[in-house]
mmCIF file of C-alpha atoms and ligand atoms in Angstrom:
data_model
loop_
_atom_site.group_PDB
_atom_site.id
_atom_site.type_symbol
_atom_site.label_atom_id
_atom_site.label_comp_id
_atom_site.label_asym_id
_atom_site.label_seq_id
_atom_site.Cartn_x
_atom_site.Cartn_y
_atom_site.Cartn_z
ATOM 1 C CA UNK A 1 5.310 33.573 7.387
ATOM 2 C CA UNK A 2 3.481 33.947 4.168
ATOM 3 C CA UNK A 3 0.068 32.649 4.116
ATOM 4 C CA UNK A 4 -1.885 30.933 1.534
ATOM 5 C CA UNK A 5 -3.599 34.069 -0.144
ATOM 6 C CA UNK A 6 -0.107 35.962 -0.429
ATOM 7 C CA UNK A 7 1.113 32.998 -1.979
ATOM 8 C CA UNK A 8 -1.759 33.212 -4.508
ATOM 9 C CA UNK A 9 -1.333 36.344 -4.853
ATOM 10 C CA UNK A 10 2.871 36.723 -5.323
ATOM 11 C CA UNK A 11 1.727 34.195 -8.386
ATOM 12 C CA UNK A 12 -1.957 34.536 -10.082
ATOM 13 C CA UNK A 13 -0.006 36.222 -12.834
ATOM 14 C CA UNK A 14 2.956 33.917 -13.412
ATOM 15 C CA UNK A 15 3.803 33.360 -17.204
ATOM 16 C CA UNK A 16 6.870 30.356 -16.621
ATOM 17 C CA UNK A 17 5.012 28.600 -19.516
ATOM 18 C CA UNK A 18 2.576 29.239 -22.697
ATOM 19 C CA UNK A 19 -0.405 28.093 -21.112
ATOM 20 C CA UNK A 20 -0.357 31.629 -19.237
ATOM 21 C CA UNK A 21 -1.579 32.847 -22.493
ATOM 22 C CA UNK A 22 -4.570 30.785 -22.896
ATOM 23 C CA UNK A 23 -6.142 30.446 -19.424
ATOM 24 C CA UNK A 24 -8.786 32.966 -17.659
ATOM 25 C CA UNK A 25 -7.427 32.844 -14.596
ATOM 26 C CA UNK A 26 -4.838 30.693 -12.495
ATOM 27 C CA UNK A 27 -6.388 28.301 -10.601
ATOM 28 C CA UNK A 28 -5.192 27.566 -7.382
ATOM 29 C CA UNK A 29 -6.737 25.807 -4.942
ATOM 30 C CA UNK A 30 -9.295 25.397 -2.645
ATOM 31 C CA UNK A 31 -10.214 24.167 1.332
ATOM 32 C CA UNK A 32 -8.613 24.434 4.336
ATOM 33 C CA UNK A 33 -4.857 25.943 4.768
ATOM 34 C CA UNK A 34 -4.730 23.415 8.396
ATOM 35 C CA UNK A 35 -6.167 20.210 6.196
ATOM 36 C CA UNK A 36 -5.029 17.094 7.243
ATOM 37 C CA UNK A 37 -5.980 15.370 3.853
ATOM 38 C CA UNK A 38 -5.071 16.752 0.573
ATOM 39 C CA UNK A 39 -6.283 15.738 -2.967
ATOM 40 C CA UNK A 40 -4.454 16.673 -6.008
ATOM 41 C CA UNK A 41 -6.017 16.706 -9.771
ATOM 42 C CA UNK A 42 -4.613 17.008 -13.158
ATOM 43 C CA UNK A 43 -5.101 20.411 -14.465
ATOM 44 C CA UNK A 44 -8.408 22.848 -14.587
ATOM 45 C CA UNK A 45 -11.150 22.685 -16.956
ATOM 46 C CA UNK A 46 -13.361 24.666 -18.800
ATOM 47 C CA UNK A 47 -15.306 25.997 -15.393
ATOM 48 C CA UNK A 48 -12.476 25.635 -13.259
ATOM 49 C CA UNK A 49 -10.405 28.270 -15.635
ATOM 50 C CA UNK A 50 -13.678 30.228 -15.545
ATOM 51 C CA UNK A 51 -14.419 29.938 -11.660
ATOM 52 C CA UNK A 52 -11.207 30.233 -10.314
ATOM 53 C CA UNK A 53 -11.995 26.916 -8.245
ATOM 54 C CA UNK A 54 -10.748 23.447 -8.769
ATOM 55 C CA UNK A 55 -13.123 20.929 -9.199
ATOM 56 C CA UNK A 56 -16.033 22.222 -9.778
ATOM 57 C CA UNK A 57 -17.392 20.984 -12.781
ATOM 58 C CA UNK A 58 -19.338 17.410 -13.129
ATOM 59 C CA UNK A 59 -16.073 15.624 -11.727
ATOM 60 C CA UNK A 60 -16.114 18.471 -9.017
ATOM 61 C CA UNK A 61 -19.797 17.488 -7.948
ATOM 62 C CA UNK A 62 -18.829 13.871 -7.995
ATOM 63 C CA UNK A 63 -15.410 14.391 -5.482
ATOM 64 C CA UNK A 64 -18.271 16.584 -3.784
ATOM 65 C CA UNK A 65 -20.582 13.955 -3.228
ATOM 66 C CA UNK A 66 -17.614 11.087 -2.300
ATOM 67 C CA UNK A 67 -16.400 13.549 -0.152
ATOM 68 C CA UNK A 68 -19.886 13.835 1.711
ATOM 69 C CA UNK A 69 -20.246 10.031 1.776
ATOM 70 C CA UNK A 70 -17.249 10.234 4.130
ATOM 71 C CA UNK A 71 -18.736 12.909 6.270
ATOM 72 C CA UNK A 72 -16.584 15.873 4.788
ATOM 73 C CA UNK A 73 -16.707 19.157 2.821
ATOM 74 C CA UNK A 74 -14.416 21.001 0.561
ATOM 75 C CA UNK A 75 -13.562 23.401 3.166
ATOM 76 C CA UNK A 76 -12.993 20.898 5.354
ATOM 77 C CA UNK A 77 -10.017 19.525 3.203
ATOM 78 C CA UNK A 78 -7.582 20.820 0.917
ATOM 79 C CA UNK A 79 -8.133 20.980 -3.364
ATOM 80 C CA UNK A 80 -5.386 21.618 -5.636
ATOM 81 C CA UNK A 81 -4.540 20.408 -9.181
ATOM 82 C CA UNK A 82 -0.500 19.286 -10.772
ATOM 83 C CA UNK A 83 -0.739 22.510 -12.983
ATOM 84 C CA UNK A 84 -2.838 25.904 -12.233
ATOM 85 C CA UNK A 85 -4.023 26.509 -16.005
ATOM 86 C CA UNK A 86 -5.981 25.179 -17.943
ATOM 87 C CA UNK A 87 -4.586 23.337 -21.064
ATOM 88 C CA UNK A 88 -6.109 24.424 -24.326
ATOM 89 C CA UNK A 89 -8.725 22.076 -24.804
ATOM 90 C CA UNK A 90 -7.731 20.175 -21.883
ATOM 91 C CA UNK A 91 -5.319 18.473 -23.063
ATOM 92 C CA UNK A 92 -3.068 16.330 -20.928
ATOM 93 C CA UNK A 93 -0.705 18.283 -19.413
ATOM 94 C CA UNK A 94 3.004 18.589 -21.323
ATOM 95 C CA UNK A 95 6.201 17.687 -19.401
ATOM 96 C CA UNK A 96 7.513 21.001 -19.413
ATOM 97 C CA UNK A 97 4.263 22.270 -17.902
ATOM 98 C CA UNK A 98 4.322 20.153 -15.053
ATOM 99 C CA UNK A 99 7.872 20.877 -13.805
ATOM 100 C CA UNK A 100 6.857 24.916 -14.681
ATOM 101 C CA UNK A 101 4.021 24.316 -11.975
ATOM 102 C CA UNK A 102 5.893 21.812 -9.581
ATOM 103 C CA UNK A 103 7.190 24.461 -7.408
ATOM 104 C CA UNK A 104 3.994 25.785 -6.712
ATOM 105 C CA UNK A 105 2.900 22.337 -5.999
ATOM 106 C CA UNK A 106 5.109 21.562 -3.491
ATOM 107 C CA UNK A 107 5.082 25.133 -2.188
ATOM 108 C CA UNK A 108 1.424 24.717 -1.039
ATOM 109 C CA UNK A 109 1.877 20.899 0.467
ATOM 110 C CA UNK A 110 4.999 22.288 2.698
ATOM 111 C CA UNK A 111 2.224 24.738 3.594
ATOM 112 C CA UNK A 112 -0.954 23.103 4.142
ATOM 113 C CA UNK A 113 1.502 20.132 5.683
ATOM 114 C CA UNK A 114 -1.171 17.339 5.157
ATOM 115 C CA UNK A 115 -0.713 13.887 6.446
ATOM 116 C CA UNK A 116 -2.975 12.352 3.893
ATOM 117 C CA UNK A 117 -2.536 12.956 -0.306
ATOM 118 C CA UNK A 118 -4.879 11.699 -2.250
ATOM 119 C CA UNK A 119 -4.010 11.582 -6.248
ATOM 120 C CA UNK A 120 -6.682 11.234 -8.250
ATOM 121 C CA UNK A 121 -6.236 9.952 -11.568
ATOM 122 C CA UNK A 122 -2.442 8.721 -13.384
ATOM 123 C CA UNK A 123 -0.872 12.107 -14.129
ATOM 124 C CA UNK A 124 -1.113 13.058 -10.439
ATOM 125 C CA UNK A 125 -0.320 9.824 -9.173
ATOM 126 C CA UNK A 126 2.967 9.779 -11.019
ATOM 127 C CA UNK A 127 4.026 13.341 -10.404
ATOM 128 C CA UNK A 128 3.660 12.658 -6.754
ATOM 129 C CA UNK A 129 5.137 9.261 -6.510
ATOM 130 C CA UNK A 130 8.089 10.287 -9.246
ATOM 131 C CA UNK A 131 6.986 6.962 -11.087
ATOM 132 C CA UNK A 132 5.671 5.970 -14.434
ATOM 133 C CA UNK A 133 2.703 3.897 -12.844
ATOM 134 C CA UNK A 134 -0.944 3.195 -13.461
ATOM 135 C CA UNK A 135 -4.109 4.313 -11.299
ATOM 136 C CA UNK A 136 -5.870 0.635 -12.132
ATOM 137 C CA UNK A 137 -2.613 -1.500 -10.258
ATOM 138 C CA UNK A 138 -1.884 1.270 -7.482
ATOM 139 C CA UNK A 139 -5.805 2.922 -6.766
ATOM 140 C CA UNK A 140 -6.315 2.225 -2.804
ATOM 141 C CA UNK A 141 -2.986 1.670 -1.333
ATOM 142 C CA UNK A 142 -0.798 3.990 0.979
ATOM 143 C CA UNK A 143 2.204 4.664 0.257
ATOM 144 C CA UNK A 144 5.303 6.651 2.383
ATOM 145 C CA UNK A 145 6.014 10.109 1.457
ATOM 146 C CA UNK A 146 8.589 12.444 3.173
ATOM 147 C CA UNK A 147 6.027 14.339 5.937
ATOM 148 C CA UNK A 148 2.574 12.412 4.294
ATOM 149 C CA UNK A 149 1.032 9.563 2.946
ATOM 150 C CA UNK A 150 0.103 9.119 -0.771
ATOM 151 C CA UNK A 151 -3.101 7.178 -0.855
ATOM 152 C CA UNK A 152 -4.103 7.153 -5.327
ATOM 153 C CA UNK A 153 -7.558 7.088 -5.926
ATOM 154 C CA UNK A 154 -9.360 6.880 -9.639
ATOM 155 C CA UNK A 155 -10.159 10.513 -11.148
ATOM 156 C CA UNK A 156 -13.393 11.218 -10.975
ATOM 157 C CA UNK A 157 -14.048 12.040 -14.212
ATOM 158 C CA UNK A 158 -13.082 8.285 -15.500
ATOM 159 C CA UNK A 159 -15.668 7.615 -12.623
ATOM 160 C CA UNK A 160 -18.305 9.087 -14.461
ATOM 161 C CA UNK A 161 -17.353 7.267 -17.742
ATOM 162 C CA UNK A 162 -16.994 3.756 -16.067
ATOM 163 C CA UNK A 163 -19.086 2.287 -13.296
ATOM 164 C CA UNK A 164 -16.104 0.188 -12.516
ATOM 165 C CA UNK A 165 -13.853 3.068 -11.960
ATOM 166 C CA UNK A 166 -16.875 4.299 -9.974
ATOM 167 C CA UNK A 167 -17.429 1.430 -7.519
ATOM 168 C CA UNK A 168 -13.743 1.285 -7.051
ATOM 169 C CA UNK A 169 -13.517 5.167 -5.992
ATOM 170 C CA UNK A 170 -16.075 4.489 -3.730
ATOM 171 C CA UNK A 171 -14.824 1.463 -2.168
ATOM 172 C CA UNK A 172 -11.417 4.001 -1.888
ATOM 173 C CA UNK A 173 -13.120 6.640 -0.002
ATOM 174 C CA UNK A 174 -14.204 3.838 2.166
ATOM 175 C CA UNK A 175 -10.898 2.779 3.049
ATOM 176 C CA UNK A 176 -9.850 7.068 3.134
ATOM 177 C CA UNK A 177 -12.503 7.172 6.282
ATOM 178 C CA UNK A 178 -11.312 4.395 7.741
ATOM 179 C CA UNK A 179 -7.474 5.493 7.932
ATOM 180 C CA UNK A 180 -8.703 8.958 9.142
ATOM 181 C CA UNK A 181 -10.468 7.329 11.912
ATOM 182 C CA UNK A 182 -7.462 5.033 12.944
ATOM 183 C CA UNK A 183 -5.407 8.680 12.968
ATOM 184 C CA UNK A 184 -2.569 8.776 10.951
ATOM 185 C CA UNK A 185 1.193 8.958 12.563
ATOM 186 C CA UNK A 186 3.874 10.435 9.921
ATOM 187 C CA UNK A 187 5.248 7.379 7.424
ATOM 188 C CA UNK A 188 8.925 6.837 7.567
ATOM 189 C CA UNK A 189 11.731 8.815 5.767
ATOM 190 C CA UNK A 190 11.889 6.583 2.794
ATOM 191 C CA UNK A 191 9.606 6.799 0.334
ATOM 192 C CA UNK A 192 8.725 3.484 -0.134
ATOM 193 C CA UNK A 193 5.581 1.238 -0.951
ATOM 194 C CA UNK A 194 3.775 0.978 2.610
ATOM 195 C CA UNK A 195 1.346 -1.553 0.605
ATOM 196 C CA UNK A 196 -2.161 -2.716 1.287
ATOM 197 C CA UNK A 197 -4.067 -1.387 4.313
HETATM 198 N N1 URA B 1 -10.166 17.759 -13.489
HETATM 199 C C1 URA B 1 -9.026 18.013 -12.771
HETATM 200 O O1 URA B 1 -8.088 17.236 -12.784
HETATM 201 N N2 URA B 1 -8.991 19.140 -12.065
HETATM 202 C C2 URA B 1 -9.999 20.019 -12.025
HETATM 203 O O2 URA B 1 -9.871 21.024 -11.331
HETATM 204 C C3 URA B 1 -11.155 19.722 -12.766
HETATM 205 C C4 URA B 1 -11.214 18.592 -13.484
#
């Protein structure tokens, strides 16, 4: 079975859409191929695209620090964004961008298999839950996958623009630990809302 680095490596050179053109490097994830929780961003950034690493710019150092606050570590977990380039002046990420990346996506959840998604921010909430919803109504509630849970958080970088946005990340991470410490059995088949936990 292929593992995560041949993966990487059948596609750091893919060109399915322009952005190949613009970026450094792909960027493809980071953390732990056996993670049980998963969190998915938007797209890279300036030192992502320079790095190679997902988050690891001031938004990175905040998930960094939320992740600590929760007794975790980026290797510890698993980091990927929606799409593996960055967009020229990060920009949001076009339609036809995302569903060039999706396979790649989904590719590395059937993987990693994690029970636990976290979304941060609205594009990756709606890619994941296939719906044109918003991060402030659906931010810290669980809801049914096929194999995982989806559990949206705020994206760290509106964290660091709002202290709202901040408190309620934090408050999410809160309610992250405790549904890791309950242990999580696999949601049912349907994909539906599971609501508030
Ligand atoms: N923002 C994202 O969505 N992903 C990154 O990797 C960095 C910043």
């Amino acid at each position: 079975m292929e593992t995560l680095r041949e993966f990487y490596e059948r596609i750091k050179d893919c060109r399915k859409c322009p952005l190949a053109k613009g970026r450094t490097q792909v960027v493809f994830g980071v953390g732990s191929e056996n993670a049980d929780l998963m969190f998915i961003g938007e797209a890279p950034g300036y030192y992502e695209d320079q790095q190679g690493e997902p988050f690891v710019g001031a938004a990175g150092q905040l998930l960094d620090k939320l992740l600590a606050s929760i007794g975790l570590t980026r290797n510890e977990v698993y980091i990927a964004n929606i799409i593996k380039c960055r967009p020229p002046q990060n920009r949001d990420p076009l339609p036809e961008e995302v569903e060039a990346c999706k396979p790649y996506l989904y590719k590395q959840i059937e993987m990693i298999a994690p029970k636990i998604i976290c979304t941060l921010g609205n594009h990756a909430t709606r890619v994941l839950l296939n719906k044109n919803v918003s991060i402030s109504r659906v931010h810290g509630r669980k809801f049914g996958g096929n194999n995982y849970y989806i559990f949206p958080i705020y994206h760290p970088a509106a964290a660091l623009h709002m202290r709202t946005n901040l408190s309620a990340l934090e408050e999410d991470f809160l309610k992250l630990k405790e549904f890791l410490a309950r242990g999580v059995e696999p949601p049912p088949k349907e994909p539906e809302q599971m609501g508030l936990f």
